[in-house]
Coordinates of C-alpha atoms in Angstrom, one line a residue:
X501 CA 5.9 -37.0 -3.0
X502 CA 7.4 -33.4 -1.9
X503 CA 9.2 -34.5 1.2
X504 CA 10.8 -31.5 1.8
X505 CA 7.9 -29.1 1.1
X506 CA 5.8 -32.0 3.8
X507 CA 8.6 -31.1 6.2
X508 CA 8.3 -27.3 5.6
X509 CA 4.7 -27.5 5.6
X510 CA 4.4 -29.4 8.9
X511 CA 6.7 -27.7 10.9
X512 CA 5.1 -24.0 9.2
X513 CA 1.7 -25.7 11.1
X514 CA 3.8 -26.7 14.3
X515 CA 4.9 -23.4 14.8
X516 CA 1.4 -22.0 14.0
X517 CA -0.2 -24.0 17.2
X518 CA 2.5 -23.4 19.3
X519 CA 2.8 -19.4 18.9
X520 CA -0.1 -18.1 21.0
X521 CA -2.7 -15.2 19.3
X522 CA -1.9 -12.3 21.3
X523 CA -4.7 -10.3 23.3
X524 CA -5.1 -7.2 21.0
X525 CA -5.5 -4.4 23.7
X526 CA -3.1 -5.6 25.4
X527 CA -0.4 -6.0 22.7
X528 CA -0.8 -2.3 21.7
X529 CA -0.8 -0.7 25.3
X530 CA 2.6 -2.8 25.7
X531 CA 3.9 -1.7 22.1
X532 CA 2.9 2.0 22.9
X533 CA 5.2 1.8 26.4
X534 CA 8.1 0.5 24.9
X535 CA 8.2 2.7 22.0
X536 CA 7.8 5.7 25.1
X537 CA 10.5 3.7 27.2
X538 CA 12.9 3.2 24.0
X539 CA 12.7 6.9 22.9
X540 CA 12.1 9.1 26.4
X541 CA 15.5 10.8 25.8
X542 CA 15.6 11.5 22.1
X543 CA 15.0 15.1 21.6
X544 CA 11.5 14.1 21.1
X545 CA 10.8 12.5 23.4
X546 CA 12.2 15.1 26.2
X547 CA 10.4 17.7 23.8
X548 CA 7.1 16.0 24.8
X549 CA 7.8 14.3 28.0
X550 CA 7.7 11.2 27.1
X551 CA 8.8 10.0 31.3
X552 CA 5.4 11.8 32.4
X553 CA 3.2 10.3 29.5
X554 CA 4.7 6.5 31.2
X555 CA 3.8 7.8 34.7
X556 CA 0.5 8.9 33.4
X557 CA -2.3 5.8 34.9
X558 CA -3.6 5.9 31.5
X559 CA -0.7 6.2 29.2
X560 CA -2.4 5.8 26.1
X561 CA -5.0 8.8 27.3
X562 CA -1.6 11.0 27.8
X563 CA -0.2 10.0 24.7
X564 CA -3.5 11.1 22.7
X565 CA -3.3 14.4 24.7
X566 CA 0.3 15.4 24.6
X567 CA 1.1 14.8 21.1
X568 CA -0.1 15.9 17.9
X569 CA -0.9 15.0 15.1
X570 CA 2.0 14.6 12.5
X571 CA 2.0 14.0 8.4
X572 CA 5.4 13.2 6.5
X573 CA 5.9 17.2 6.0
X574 CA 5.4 17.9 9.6
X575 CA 7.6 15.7 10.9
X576 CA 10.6 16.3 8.6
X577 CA 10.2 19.9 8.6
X578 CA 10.6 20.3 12.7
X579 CA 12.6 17.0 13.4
X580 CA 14.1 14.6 10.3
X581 CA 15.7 17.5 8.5
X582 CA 18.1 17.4 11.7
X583 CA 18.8 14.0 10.8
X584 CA 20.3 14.9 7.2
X585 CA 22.3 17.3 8.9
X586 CA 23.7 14.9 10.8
X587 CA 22.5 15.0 14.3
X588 CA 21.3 12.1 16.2
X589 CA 19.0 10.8 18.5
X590 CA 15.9 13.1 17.1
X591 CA 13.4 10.9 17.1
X592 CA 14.5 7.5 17.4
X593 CA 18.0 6.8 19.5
X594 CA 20.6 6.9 17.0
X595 CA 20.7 7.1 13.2
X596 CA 18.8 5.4 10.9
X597 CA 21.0 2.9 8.5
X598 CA 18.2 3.5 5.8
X599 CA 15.5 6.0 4.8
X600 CA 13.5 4.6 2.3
X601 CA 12.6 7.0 -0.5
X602 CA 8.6 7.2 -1.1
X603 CA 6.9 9.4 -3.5
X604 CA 3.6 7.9 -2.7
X605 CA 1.0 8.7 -4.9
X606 CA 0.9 12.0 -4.6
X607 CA 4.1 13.4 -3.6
X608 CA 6.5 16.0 -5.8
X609 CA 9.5 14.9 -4.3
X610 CA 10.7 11.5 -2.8
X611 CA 9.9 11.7 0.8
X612 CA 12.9 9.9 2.6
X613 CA 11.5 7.9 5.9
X614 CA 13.3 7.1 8.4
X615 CA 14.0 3.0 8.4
X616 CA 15.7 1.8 12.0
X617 CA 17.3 -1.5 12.4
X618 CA 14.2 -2.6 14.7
X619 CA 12.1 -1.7 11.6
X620 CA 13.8 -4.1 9.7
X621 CA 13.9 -6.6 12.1
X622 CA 10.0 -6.1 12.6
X623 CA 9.3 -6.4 8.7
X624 CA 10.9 -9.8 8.9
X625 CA 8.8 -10.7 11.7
X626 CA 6.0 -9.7 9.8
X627 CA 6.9 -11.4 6.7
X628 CA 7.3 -14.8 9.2
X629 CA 4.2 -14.3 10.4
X630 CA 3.3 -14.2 6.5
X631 CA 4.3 -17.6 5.6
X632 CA 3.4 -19.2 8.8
X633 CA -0.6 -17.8 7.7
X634 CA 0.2 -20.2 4.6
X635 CA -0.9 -23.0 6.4
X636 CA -4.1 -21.3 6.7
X637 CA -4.4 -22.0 3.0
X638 CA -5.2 -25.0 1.1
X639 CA -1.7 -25.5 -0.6
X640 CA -0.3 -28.7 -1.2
X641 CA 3.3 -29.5 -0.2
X642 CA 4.9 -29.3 -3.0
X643 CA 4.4 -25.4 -3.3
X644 CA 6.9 -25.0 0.1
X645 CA 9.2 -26.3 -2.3
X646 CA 8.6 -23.9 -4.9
X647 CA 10.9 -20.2 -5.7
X648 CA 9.0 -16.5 -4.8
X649 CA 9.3 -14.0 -7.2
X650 CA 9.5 -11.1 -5.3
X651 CA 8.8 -8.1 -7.6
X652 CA 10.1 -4.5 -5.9
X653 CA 12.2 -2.2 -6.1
X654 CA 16.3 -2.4 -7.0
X655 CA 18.4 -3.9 -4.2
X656 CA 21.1 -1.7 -5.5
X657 CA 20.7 0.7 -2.4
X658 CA 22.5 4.5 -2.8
X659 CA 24.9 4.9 -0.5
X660 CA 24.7 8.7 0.8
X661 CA 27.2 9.2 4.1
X662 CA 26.5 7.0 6.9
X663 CA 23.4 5.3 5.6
X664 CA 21.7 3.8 2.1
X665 CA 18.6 4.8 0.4
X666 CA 16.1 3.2 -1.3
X667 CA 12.3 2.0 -1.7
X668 CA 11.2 -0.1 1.4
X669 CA 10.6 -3.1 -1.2
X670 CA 14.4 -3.1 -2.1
X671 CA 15.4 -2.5 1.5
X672 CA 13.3 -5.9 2.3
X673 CA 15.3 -7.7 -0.4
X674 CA 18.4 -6.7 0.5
X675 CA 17.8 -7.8 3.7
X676 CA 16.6 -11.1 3.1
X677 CA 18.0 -14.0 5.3
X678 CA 20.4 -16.1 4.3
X679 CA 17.9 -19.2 4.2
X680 CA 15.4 -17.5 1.7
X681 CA 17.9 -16.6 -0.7
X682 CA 17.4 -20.2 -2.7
X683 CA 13.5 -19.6 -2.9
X684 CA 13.9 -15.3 -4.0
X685 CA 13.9 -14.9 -7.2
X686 CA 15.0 -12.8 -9.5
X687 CA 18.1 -13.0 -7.7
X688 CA 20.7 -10.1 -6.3
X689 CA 22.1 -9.9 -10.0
X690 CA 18.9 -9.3 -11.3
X691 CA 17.2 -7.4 -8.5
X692 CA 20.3 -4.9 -8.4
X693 CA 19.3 -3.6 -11.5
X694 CA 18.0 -0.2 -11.5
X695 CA 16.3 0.2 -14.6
X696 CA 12.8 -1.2 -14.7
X697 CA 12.5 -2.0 -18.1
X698 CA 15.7 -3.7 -18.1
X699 CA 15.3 -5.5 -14.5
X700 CA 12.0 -7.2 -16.3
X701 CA 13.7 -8.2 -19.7
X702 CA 15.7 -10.0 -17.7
X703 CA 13.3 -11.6 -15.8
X704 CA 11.5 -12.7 -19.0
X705 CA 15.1 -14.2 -20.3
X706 CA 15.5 -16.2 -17.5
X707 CA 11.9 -17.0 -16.5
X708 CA 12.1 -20.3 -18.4
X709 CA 14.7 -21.4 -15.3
X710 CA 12.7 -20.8 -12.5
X711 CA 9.7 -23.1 -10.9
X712 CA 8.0 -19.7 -9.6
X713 CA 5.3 -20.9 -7.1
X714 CA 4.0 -17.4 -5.8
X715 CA 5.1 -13.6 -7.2
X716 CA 4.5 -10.7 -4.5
X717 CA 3.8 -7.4 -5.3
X718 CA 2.6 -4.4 -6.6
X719 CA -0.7 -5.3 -9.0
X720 CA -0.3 -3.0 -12.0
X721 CA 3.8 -3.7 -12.0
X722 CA 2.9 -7.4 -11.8
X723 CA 0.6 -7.3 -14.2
X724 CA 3.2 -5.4 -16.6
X725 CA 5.7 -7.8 -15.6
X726 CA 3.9 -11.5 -16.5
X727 CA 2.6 -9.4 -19.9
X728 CA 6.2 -9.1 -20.8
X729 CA 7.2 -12.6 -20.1
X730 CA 4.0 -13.9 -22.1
X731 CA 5.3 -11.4 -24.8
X732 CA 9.0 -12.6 -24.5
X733 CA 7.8 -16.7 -24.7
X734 CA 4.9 -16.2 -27.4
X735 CA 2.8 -18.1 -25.3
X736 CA -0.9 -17.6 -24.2
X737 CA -0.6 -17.5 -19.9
X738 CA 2.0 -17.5 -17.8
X739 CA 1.0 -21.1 -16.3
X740 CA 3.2 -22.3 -19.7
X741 CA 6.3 -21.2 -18.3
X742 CA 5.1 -21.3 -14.6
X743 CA 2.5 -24.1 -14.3
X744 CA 3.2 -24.3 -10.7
X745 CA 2.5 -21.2 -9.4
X746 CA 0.0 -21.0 -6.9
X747 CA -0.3 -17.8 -5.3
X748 CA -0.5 -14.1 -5.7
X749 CA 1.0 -12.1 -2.7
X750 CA -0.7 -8.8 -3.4
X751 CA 0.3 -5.1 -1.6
X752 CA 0.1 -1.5 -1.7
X753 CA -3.4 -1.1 -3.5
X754 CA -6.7 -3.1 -3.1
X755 CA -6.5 -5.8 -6.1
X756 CA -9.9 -5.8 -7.0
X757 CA -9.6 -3.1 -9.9
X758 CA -7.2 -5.0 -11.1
X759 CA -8.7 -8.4 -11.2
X760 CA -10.1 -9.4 -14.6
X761 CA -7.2 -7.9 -16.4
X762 CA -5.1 -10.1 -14.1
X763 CA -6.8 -13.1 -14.6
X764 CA -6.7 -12.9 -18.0
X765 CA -3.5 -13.5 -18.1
X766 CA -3.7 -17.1 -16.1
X767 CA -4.6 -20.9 -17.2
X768 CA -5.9 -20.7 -14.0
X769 CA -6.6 -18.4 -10.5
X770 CA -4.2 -18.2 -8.4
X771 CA -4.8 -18.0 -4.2
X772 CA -4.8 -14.2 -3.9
X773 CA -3.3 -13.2 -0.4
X774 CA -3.3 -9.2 0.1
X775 CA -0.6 -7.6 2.5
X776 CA 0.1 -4.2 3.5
X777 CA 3.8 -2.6 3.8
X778 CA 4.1 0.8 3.4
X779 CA 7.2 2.5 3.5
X780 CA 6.8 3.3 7.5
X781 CA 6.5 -0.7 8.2
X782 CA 4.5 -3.9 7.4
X783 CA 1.1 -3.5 9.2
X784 CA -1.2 -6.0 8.2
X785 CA -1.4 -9.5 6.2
X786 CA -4.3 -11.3 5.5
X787 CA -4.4 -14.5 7.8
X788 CA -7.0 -16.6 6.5
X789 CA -8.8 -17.7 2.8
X790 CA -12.3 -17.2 4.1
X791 CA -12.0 -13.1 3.5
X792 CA -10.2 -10.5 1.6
X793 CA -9.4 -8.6 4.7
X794 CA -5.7 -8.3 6.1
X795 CA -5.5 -8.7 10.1
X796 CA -3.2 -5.8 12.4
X797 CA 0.2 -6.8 13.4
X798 CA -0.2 -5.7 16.8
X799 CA 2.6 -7.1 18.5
X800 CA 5.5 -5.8 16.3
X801 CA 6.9 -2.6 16.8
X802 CA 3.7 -0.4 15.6
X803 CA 1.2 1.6 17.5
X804 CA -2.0 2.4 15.8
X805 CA -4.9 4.9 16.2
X806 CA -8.0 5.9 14.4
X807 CA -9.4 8.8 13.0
X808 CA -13.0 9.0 11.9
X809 CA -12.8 9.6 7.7
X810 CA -15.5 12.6 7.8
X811 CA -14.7 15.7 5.4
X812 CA -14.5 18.1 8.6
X813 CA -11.6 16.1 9.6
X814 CA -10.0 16.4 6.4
X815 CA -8.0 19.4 5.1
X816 CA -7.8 20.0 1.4
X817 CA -4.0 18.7 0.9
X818 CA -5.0 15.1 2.9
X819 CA -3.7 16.3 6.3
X820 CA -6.0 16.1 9.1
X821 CA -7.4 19.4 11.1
X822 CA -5.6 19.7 14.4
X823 CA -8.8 18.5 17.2
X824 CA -9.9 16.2 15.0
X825 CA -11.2 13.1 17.6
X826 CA -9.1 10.1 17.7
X827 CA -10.6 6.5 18.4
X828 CA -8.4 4.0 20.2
X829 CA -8.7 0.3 18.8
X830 CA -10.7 -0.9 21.6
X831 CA -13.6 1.2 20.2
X832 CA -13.4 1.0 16.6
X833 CA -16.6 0.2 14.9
X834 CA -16.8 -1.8 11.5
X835 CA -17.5 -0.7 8.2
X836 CA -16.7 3.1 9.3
X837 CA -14.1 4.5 7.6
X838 CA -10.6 5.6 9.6
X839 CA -7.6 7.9 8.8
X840 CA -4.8 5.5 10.1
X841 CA -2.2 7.0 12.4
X842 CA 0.7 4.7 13.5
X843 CA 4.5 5.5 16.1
X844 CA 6.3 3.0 14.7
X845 CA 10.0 1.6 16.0
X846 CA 11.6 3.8 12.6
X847 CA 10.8 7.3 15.3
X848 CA 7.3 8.3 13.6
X849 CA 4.7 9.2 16.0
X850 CA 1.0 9.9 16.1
X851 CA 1.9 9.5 11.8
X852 CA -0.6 10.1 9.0
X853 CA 0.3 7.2 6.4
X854 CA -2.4 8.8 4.5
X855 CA -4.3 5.8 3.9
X856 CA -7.8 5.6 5.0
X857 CA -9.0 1.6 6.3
X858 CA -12.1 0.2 7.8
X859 CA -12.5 -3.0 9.8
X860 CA -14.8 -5.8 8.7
X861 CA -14.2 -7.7 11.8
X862 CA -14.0 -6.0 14.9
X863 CA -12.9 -9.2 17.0
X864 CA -10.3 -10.8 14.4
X865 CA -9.0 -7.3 13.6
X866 CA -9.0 -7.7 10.1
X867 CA -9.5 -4.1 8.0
X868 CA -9.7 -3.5 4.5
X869 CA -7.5 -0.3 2.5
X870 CA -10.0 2.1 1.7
X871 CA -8.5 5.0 -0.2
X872 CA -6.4 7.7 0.5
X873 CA -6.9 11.0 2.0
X874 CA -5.5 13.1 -1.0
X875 CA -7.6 11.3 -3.4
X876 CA -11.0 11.9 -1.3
X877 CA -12.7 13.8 -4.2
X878 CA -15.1 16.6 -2.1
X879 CA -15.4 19.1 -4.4
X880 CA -19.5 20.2 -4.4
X881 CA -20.2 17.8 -1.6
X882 CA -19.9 14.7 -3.9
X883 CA -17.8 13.0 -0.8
X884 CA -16.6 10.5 -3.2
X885 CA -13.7 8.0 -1.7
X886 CA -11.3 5.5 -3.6
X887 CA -13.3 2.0 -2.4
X888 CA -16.5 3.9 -3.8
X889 CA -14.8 5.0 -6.8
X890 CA -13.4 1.3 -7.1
X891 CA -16.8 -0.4 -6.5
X892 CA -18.2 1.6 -9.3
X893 CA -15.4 1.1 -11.8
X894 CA -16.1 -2.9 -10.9
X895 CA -19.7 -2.6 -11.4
X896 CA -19.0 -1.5 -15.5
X897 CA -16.6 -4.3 -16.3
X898 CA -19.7 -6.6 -15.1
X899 CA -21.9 -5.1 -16.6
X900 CA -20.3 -4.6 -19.9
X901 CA -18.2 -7.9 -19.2
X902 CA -15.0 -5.7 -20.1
X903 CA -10.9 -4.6 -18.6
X904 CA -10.4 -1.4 -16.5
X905 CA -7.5 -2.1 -14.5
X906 CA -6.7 1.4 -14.1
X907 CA -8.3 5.2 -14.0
X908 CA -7.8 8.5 -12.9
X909 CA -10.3 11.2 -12.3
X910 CA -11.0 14.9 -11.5
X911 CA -13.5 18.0 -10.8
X912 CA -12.8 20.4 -13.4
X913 CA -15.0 23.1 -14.8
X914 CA -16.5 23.2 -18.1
X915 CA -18.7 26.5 -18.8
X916 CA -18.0 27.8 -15.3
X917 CA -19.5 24.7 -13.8
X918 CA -18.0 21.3 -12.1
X919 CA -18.2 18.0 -14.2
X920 CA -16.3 15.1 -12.9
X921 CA -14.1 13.9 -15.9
X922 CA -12.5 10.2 -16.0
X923 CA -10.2 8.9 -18.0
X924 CA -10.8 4.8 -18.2
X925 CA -7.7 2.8 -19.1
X926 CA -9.5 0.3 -21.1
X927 CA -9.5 -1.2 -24.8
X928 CA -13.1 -1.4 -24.6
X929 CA -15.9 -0.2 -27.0
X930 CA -18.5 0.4 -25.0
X931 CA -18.8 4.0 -25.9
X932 CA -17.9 6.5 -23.6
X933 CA -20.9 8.0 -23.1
X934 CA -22.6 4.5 -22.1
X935 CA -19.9 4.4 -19.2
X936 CA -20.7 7.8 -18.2
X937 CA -23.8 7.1 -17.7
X938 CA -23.7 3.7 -16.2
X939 CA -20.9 5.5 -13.7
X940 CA -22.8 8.3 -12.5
X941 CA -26.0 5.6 -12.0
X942 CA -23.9 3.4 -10.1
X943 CA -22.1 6.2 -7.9
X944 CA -26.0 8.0 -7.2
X945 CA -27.1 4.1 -5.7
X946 CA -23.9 3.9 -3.7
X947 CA -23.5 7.4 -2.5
X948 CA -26.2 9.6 -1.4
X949 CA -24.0 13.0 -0.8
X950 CA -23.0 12.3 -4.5
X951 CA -26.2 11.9 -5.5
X952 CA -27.4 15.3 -3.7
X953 CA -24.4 17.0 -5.0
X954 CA -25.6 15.6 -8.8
X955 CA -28.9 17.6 -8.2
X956 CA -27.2 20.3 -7.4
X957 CA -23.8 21.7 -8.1
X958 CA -22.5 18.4 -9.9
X959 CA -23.4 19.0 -13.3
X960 CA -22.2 16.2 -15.0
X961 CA -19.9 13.7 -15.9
X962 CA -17.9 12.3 -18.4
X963 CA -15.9 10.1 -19.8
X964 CA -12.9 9.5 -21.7
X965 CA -11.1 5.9 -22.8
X966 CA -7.3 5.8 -23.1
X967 CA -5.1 2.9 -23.6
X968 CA -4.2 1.7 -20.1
X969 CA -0.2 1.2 -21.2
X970 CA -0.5 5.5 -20.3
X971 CA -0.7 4.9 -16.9
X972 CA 2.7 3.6 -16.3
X973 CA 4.0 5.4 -18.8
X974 CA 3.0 8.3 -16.9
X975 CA 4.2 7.2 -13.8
X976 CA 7.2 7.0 -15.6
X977 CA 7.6 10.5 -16.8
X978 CA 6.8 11.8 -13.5
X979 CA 8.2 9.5 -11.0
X980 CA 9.9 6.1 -11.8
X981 CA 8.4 2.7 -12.9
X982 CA 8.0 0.2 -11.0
X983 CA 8.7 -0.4 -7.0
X984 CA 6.1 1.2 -4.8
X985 CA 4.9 3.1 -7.6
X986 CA 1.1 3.4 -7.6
X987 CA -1.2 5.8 -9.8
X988 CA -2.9 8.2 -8.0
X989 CA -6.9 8.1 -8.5
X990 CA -7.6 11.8 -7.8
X991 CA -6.1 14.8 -9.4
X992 CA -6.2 18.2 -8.9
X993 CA -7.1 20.7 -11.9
X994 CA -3.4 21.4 -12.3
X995 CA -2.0 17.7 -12.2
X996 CA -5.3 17.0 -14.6
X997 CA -4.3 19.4 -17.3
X998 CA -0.9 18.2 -17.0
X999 CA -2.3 14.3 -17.6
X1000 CA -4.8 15.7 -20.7
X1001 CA -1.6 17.3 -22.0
X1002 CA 0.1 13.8 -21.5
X1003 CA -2.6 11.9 -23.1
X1004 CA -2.8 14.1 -26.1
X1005 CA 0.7 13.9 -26.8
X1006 CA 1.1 9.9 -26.7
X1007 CA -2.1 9.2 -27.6

């Protein structure tokens, strides 16, 4: 019998019944005041009075109507840049130790975000509040025993003056408490490296050591990852070399695209438990087995409001237009989708993540990741988001019982008139113009402004098959691979012809 993993298990379920649910309303009114409290004499904060928003009888009202709304851009260009020139207390009292370097999805240039102390201490709250939801889940003892691949970013932070930089995932890791470090895996030697080809032929070598009981992270860099190690072993699944992992800690992206693909690469399925840290902070984990939806962290460090996903709301880089309404989480609605805004304990305020959710469960608090603002496709009214892009992709590998893990699309023009092109990572061969049309089918039933747009100024759409190895690749030329990295869905005409030039050339 696994004593120890009993031990950790029971006292995992101890702590559980002991640590009262906290009143939501509640939790985020008293967040909100001690962000305003904790910041009043920052330069923001005196900038936009701050002391009068607190003496205000409703303080979150007066916070809604004294500041505005902010995006990465904004916010650096009138108040970080004075961080990197090293001035303090702009934001946030003090300097940052970190900034964690993000280039999103869609981003030229690494953004570098703020990361506080209280951040850090917040993201391992979060990640406690992770593994105390375990006992939620029907895991047997034995897997508390078990070691965590945690697959991010290098730990090998850059040290630049007074603070380091890196992605938020190797910021985690580096930070990991002294009593994890037996269960992390790959290690600090392995983790350190920077290279991600070379940090996962390492992992492959010494996979053979480890009794891996759960991996976290990003799904198409995980799914690279247990490829290579299957490649590396000449063996069928990963369950040969780990038989005894168990769960699936997924992040960053919704992991239903990339299900099949993943599963195909198991003796068995794994417990699949999504999460949601962004480089701003760890926001949400899914509680519970009986959904796929992750639950608020309300109570750590992070304020968060609601914007109604409607295209007047939305500009045509992502940002959002200046009165758009904003919808406290007392009066959320479910299934409507939100732009998320969160102030967060790293000195972000009234921030566009970018990400667009929806809640399936008012009272719980539970919301599922949506999409992305830059990749809402509106181009001829087809007011096409990711979850509906995602929903349709899902619908062809049923019904052709194939692999897509991965696609890109975009509007383009062909004879002076809009098509909607996709390129299909998949080694299927169901012919492309059989996905087309079993696309555009599935997109009219879901979607009636795409399917008014498709009898109007939508003329068509088609369909190209690539390999799906392209898609990291390209993430590769173009940004890094692995980490955070994630493939954006929706490209401009510009980014497109750079892809079709891409394609062409390692095709």
């Amino acid at each position: 019998m696994a004593i120890v993993g009993s031990i950790i298990k029971s006292l995992i379920d101890l702590r559980d019944s002991i640590v009262p649910e906290p009143e939501a309303q509640k939790s985020q009114e008293e967040v909100l005041k001690k962000l305003l409290k904790k910041a009043k004499d920052t330069e923001f904060g005196k900038h936009y009075d701050f002391e009068g928003i607190l003496a205000a009888d409703d303080v979150q009202k007066a916070f809604a109507e004294k500041l505005p709304y902010f995006d990465y851009n904004k916010l650096h260009k009138e108040w970080w840049y004075r961080l990197h020139e090293g001035e303090e207390n702009i934001t946030w009292p003090g300097r940052p130790p970190y900034f964690a370097l993000s280039s999103g999805t869609t981003g030229k240039s690494s953004k570098r975000i703020p990361v506080t102390d209280e951040m850090v201490e917040a993201i391992r709250k979060a990640g406690i509040k992770q593994v105390s939801a375990l006992s939620n889940f029907d895991l047997p003892p034995d897997f508390f025993e078990k070691e965590i691949m945690m697959l991010g970013s290098s730990t090998d932070l850059q040290k630049e003056g007074d603070h380091k930089e890196g992605e938020i995932s190797g910021i985690s890791a580096s930070n990991i408490p002294f009593w994890f470090r037996g269960y992390y895996k790959p290690g600090e030697e392995i983790a350190k490296i920077e290279e991600w080809d070379d940090r996962v032929q390492r992992i492959a070598e010494n996979a053979k050591n480890w009794d891996i009981g759960a991996i976290s992270g990003i799904p198409s860099w995980s799914e690279l990852m247990i490829k290579k190690i299957i490649e590396y072993h000449n063996v069928d699944n990963i369950h040969e070399i780990w038989p005894n992992l168990q769960v699936y800690a997924s992040g960053g992206v919704a992991f239903e695209p990339y299900e099949k693909s993943f599963n195909a690469l198991l003796d068995h399925p794994l417990t699949v438990i999504d999460t949601y840290l962004a480089s701003e902070g760890f926001l949400a984990l899914q509680e519970r087995p009986d959904t796929t939806s992750m639950k608020l962290i309300l109570d750590n460090g992070v304020y968060f409001e609601f914007v109604p996903f409607k295209p007047e709301y939305i500009n045509q880089d992502g940002s959002i237009v200046e009165d758009a309404p904003v919808v406290p989480l007392s009066d959320v609605k479910e299934e409507e989708d939100y732009v998320l805004l969160i102030s967060t304990v790293s000195g972000a305020w009234r921030y566009l993540i970018g990400d667009t959710i929806k809640f399936t469960n008012v009272e719980r608090k539970e919301i599922r990741i949506t999409g992305r603002t830059k990749f809402f496709l509106n181009v001829v009214g087809s007011q096409l988001s990711v979850n509906k892009m995602n929903d349709a992709v899902k619908e062809l590998e049923e019904k052709f019982d194939i692999k897509i893990p991965e696609f890109t699309l975009a509007a383009v023009r062909i004879d002076g008139e809009f098509h909607h092109h996709w390129y299909l990572g998949t080694e299927a061969s169901t012919s492309e113009e059989e996905l087309a049309n079993a696309l555009d089918e599935s997109l009219k039933a879901a979607n009636k402004n795409y399917g008014v747009a498709r009898s109007k100024a939508l003329k068509g759409v088609k369909v190209t098959k690539v390999s799906p190895d392209l898609f990291p690749e390209w993430s590769a030329v173009n940004k890094k691979k692995g980490g955070q990295v994630k493939m954006e869905k929706v490209m401009d005409e510009e980014k497109f012809a750079k892809w079709e030039a891409f394609v062409k050339e390692h095709s």
